[in-house]
Tab-separated table of C-alpha atoms and ligand atoms in Angstrom:
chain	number	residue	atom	x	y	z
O	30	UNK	CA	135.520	83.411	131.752
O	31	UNK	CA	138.646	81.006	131.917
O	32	UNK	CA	140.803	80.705	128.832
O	33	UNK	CA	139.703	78.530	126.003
O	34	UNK	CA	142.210	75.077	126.410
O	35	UNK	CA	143.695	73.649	123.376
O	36	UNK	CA	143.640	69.879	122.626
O	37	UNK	CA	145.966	68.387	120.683
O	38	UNK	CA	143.982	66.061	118.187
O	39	UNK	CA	145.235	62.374	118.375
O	40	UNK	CA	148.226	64.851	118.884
O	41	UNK	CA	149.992	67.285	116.759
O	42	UNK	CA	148.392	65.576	114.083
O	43	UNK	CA	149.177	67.530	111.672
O	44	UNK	CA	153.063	67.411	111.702
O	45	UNK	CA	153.607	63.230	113.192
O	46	UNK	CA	151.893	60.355	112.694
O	47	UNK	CA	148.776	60.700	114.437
O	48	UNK	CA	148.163	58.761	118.287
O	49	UNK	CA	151.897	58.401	118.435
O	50	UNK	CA	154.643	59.442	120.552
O	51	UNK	CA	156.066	61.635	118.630
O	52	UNK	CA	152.898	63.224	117.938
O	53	UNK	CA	152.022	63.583	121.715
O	54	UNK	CA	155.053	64.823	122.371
O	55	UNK	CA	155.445	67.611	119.785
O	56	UNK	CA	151.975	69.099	121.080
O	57	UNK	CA	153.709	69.278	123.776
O	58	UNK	CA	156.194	71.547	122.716
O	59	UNK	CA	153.851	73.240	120.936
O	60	UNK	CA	152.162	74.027	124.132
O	61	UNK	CA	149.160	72.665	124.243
O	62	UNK	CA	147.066	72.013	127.142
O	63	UNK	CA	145.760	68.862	126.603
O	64	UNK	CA	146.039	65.920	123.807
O	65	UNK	CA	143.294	63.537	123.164
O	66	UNK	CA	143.391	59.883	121.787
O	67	UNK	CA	141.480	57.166	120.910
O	68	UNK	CA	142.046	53.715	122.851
O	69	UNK	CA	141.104	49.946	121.484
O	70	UNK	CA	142.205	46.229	122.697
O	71	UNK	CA	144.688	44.742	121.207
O	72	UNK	CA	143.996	40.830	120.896
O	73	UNK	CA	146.153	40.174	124.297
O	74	UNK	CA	143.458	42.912	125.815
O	75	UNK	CA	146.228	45.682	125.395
O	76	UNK	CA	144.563	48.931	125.603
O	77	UNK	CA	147.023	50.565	122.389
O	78	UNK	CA	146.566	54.225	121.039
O	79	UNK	CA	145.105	53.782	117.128
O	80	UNK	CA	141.941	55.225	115.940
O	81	UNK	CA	140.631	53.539	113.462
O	82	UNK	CA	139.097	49.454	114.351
O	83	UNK	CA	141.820	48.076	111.718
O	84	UNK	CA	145.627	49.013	111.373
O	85	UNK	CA	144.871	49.240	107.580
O	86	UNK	CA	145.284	52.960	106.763
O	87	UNK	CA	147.820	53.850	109.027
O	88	UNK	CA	150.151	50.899	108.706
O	89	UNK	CA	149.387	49.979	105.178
O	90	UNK	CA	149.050	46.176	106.409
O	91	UNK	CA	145.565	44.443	106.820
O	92	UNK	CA	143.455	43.360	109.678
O	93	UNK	CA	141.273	44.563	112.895
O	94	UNK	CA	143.401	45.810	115.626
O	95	UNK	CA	141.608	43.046	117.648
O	96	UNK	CA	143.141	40.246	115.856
O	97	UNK	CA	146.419	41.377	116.165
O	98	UNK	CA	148.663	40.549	119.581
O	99	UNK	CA	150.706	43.729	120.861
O	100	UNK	CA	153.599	42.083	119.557
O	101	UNK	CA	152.844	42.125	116.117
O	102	UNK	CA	150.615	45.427	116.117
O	103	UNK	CA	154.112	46.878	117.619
O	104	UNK	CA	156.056	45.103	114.250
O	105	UNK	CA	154.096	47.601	112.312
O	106	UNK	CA	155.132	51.004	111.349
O	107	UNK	CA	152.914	54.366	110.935
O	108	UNK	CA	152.231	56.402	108.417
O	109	UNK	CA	155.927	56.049	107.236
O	110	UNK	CA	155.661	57.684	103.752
O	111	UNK	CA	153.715	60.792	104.738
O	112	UNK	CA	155.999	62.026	107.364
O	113	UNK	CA	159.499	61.580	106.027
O	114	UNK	CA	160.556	63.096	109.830
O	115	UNK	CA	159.246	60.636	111.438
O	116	UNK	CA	160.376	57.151	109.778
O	117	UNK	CA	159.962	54.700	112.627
O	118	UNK	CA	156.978	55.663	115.107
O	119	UNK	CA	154.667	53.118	116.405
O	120	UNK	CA	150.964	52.165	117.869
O	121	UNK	CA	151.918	53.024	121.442
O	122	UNK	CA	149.970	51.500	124.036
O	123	UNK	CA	148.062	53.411	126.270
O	124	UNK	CA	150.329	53.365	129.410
O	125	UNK	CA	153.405	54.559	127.148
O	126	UNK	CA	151.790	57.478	125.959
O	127	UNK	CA	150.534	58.279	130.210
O	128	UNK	CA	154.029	57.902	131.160
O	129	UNK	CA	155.767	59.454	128.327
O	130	UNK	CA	153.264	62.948	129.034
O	131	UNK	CA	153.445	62.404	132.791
O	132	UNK	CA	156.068	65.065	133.169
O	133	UNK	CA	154.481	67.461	131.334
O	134	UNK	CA	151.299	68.322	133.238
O	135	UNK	CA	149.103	67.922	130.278
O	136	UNK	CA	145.543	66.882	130.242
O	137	UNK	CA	144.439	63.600	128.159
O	138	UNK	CA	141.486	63.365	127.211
O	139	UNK	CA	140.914	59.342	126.256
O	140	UNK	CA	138.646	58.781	123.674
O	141	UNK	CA	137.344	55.079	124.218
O	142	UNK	CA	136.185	53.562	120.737
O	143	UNK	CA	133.666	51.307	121.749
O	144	UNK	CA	130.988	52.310	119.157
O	145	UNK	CA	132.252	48.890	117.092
O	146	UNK	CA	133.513	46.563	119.079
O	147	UNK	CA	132.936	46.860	122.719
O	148	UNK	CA	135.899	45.415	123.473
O	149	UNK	CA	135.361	43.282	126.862
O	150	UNK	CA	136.689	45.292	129.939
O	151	UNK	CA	138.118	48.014	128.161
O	152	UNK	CA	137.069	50.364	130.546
O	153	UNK	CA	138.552	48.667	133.834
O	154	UNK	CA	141.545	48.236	131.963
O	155	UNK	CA	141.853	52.082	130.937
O	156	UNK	CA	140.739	52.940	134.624
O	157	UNK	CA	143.807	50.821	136.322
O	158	UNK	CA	146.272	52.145	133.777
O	159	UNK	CA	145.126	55.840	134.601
O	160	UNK	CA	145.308	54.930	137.968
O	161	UNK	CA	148.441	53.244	138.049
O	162	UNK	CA	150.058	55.553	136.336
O	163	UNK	CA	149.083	58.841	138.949
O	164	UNK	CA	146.641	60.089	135.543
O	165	UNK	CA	143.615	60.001	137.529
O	166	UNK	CA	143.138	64.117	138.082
O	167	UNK	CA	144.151	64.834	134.754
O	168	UNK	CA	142.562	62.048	132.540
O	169	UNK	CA	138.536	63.206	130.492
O	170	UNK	CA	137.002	60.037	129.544
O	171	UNK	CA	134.723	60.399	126.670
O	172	UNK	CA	132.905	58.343	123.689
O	173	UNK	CA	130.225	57.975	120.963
O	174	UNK	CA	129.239	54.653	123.060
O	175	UNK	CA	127.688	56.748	126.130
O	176	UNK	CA	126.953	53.392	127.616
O	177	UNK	CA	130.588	53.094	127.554
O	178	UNK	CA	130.821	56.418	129.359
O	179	UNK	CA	129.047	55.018	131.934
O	180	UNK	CA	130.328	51.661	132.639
O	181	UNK	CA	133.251	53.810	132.971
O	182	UNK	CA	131.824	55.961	135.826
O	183	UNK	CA	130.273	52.857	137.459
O	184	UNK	CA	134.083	52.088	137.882
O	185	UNK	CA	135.723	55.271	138.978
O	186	UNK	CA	132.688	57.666	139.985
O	187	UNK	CA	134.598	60.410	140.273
O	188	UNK	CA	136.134	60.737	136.642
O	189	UNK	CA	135.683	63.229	134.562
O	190	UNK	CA	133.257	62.626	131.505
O	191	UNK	CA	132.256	63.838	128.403
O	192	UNK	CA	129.696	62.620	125.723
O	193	UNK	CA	131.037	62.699	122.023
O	194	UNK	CA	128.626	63.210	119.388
O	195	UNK	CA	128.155	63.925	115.715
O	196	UNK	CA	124.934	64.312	114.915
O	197	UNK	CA	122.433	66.806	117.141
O	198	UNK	CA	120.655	65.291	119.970
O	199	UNK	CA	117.363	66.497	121.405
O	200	UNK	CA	118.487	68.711	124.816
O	201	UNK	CA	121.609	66.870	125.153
O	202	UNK	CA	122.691	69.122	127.636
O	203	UNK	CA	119.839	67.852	129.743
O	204	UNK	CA	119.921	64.636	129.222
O	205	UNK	CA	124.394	64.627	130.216
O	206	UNK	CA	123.274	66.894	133.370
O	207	UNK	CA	120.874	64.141	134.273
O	208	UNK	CA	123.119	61.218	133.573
O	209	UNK	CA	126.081	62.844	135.649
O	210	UNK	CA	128.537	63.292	132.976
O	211	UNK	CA	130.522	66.378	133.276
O	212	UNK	CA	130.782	67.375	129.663
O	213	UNK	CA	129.545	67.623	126.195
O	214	UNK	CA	131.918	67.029	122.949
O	215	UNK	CA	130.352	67.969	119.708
O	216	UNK	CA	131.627	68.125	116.527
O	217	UNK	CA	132.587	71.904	115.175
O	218	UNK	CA	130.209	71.697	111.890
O	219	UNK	CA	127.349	70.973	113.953
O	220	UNK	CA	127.819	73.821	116.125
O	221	UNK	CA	127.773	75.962	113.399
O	222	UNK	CA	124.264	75.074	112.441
O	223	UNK	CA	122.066	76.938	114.729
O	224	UNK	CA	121.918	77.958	118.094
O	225	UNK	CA	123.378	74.654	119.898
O	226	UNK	CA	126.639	75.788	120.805
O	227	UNK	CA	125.064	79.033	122.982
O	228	UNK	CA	122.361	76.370	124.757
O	229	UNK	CA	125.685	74.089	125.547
O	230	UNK	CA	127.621	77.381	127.204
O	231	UNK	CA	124.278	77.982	129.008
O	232	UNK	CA	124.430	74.557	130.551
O	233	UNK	CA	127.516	75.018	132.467
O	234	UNK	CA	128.652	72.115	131.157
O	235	UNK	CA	132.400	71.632	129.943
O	236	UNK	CA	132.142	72.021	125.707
O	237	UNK	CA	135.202	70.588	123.854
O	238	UNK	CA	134.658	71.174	119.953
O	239	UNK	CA	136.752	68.932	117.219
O	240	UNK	CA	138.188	68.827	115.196
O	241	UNK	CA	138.249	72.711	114.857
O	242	UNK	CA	140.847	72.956	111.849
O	243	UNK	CA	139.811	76.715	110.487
O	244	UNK	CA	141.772	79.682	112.000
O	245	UNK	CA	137.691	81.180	111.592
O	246	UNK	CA	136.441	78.206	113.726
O	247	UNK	CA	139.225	78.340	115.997
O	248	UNK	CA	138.487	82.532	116.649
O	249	UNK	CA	134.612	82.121	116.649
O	250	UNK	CA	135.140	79.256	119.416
O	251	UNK	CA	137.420	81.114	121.754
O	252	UNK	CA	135.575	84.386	121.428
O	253	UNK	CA	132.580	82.080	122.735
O	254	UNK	CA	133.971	80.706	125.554
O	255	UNK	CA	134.511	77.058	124.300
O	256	UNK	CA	136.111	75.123	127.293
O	257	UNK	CA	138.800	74.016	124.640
O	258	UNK	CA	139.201	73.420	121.248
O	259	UNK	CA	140.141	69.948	119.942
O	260	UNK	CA	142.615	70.603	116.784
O	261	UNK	CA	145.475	68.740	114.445
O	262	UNK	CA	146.955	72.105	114.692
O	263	UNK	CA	147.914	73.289	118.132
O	264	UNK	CA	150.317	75.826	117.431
O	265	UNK	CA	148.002	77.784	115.157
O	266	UNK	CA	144.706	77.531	117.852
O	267	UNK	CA	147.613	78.828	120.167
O	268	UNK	CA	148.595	81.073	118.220
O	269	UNK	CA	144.831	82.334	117.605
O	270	UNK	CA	144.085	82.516	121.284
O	271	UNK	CA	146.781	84.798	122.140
O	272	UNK	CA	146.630	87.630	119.310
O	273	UNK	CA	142.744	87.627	120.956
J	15	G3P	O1	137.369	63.156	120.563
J	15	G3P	C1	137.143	63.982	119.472
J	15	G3P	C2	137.303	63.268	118.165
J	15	G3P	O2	138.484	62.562	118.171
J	15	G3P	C3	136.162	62.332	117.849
J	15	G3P	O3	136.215	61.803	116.579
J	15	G3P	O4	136.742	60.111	114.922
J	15	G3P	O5	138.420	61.872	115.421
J	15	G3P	O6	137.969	60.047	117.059
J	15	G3P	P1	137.394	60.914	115.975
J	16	MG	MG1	139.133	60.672	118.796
């Protein structure tokens, strides 16, 4: 059994301003293995790192990321008052983050947010920066919008997927297996309900949990087998998986 990876959660979440640089970059010194982040369009058809569909709770300004040029959404700072450290960070785009964790060797998983506005294109546009950018073998596409997933894979067949869901789907181990996509993302409370997470590990497909924030979750997941764990906190997960 290979050792359980650990994902940085929209980076070292935890400690920066989430989907930042400086976020990205501390789980790298934390050692992580991987970071993931969520990707949307900017209205100049950017593809910038933000989660949420508006800039609202982490700049503290007001509007849909959509309706905002790069430009402007780059005018904006984040989270400013709840990490004193970290005064000036910024919505990166997508290729700054690739080239800024290049070096590294780390894994990124992209998270495309497509379950409320499919923005037009997104996914040739994330494909040519991955590309472009020498990504490719290290890049896990996943999303909630698993029509999104495979648009994506119509465009680069050979990328590695992963479905994200929340809620428990009917043999969705079956149903990814069938549909070609490499992995299956669940969230940790709903692999704590029964027995999905041991029918996932029996699948051979690749299991990333999030946001596994419990030292308990973090233990019961590596002691399983998890391919990784997706976490705010990468140092303690680290730290977990090697007093095991
Ligand atoms: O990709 C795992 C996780 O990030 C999915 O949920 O809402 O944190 O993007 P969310
Ligand atoms: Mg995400």
């Amino acid at each position: 059994m290979s050792k359980t990876e650990v994902f940085a959660h929209r980076g070292a979440s935890s400690y920066a301003p989430e989907n930042t640089l400086e976020a990205f970059l501390l789980a790298i010194e934390q050692g992580a293995d991987g970071i993931e982040l969520d990707v949307q369009l900017s209205k100049d058809g950017v593809p910038v790192v933000i989660h949420d569909e508006t800039v609202d709770r982490v700049t503290g300004q007001s509007g849909f990321v959509k309706d905002f040029t790069l430009q402007e959404l780059k005018e904006m700072v984040v989270l400013r008052e709840r990490f004193a450290k970290y005064r000036d960070a910024r919505i990166p785009t997508l290729r700054e983050v690739l080239d800024a964790v290049r070096p590294s060797g780390i894994a990124v998983n992209i998270e495309l947010k497509t379950g409320i506005n499919w923005y037009p294109e997104i996914e040739k546009k994330v494909a040519a920066i991955v590309e472009e950018t020498g990504m490719k073998d290290r890049v896990i596409y996943s999303s909630f919008n698993h029509y999104s997933v495979q648009k994506l894979k119509s465009i680069v067949p050979d990328a590695e997927t992963a479905y994200l869901f929340s809620d428990v789907i009917l043999r969705v181990d079956d149903y990814a297996a069938k549909s070609g996509v490499d992995g299956l993302h669940p969230a940790v409370y709903h692999v704590k309900m029964a027995e999905f997470l041991s029918e996932y590990l029996a699948s051979g497909l690749k299991t990333r949990v999030w946001t596994v924030n419990e030292r308990a979750d973090m233990k019961m997941l590596i002691d399983a087998g998890v391919t990784a764990v997706i976490t705010n906190y990468p140092d303690i997960a680290i730290a977990v998986r090697d007093m095991m």
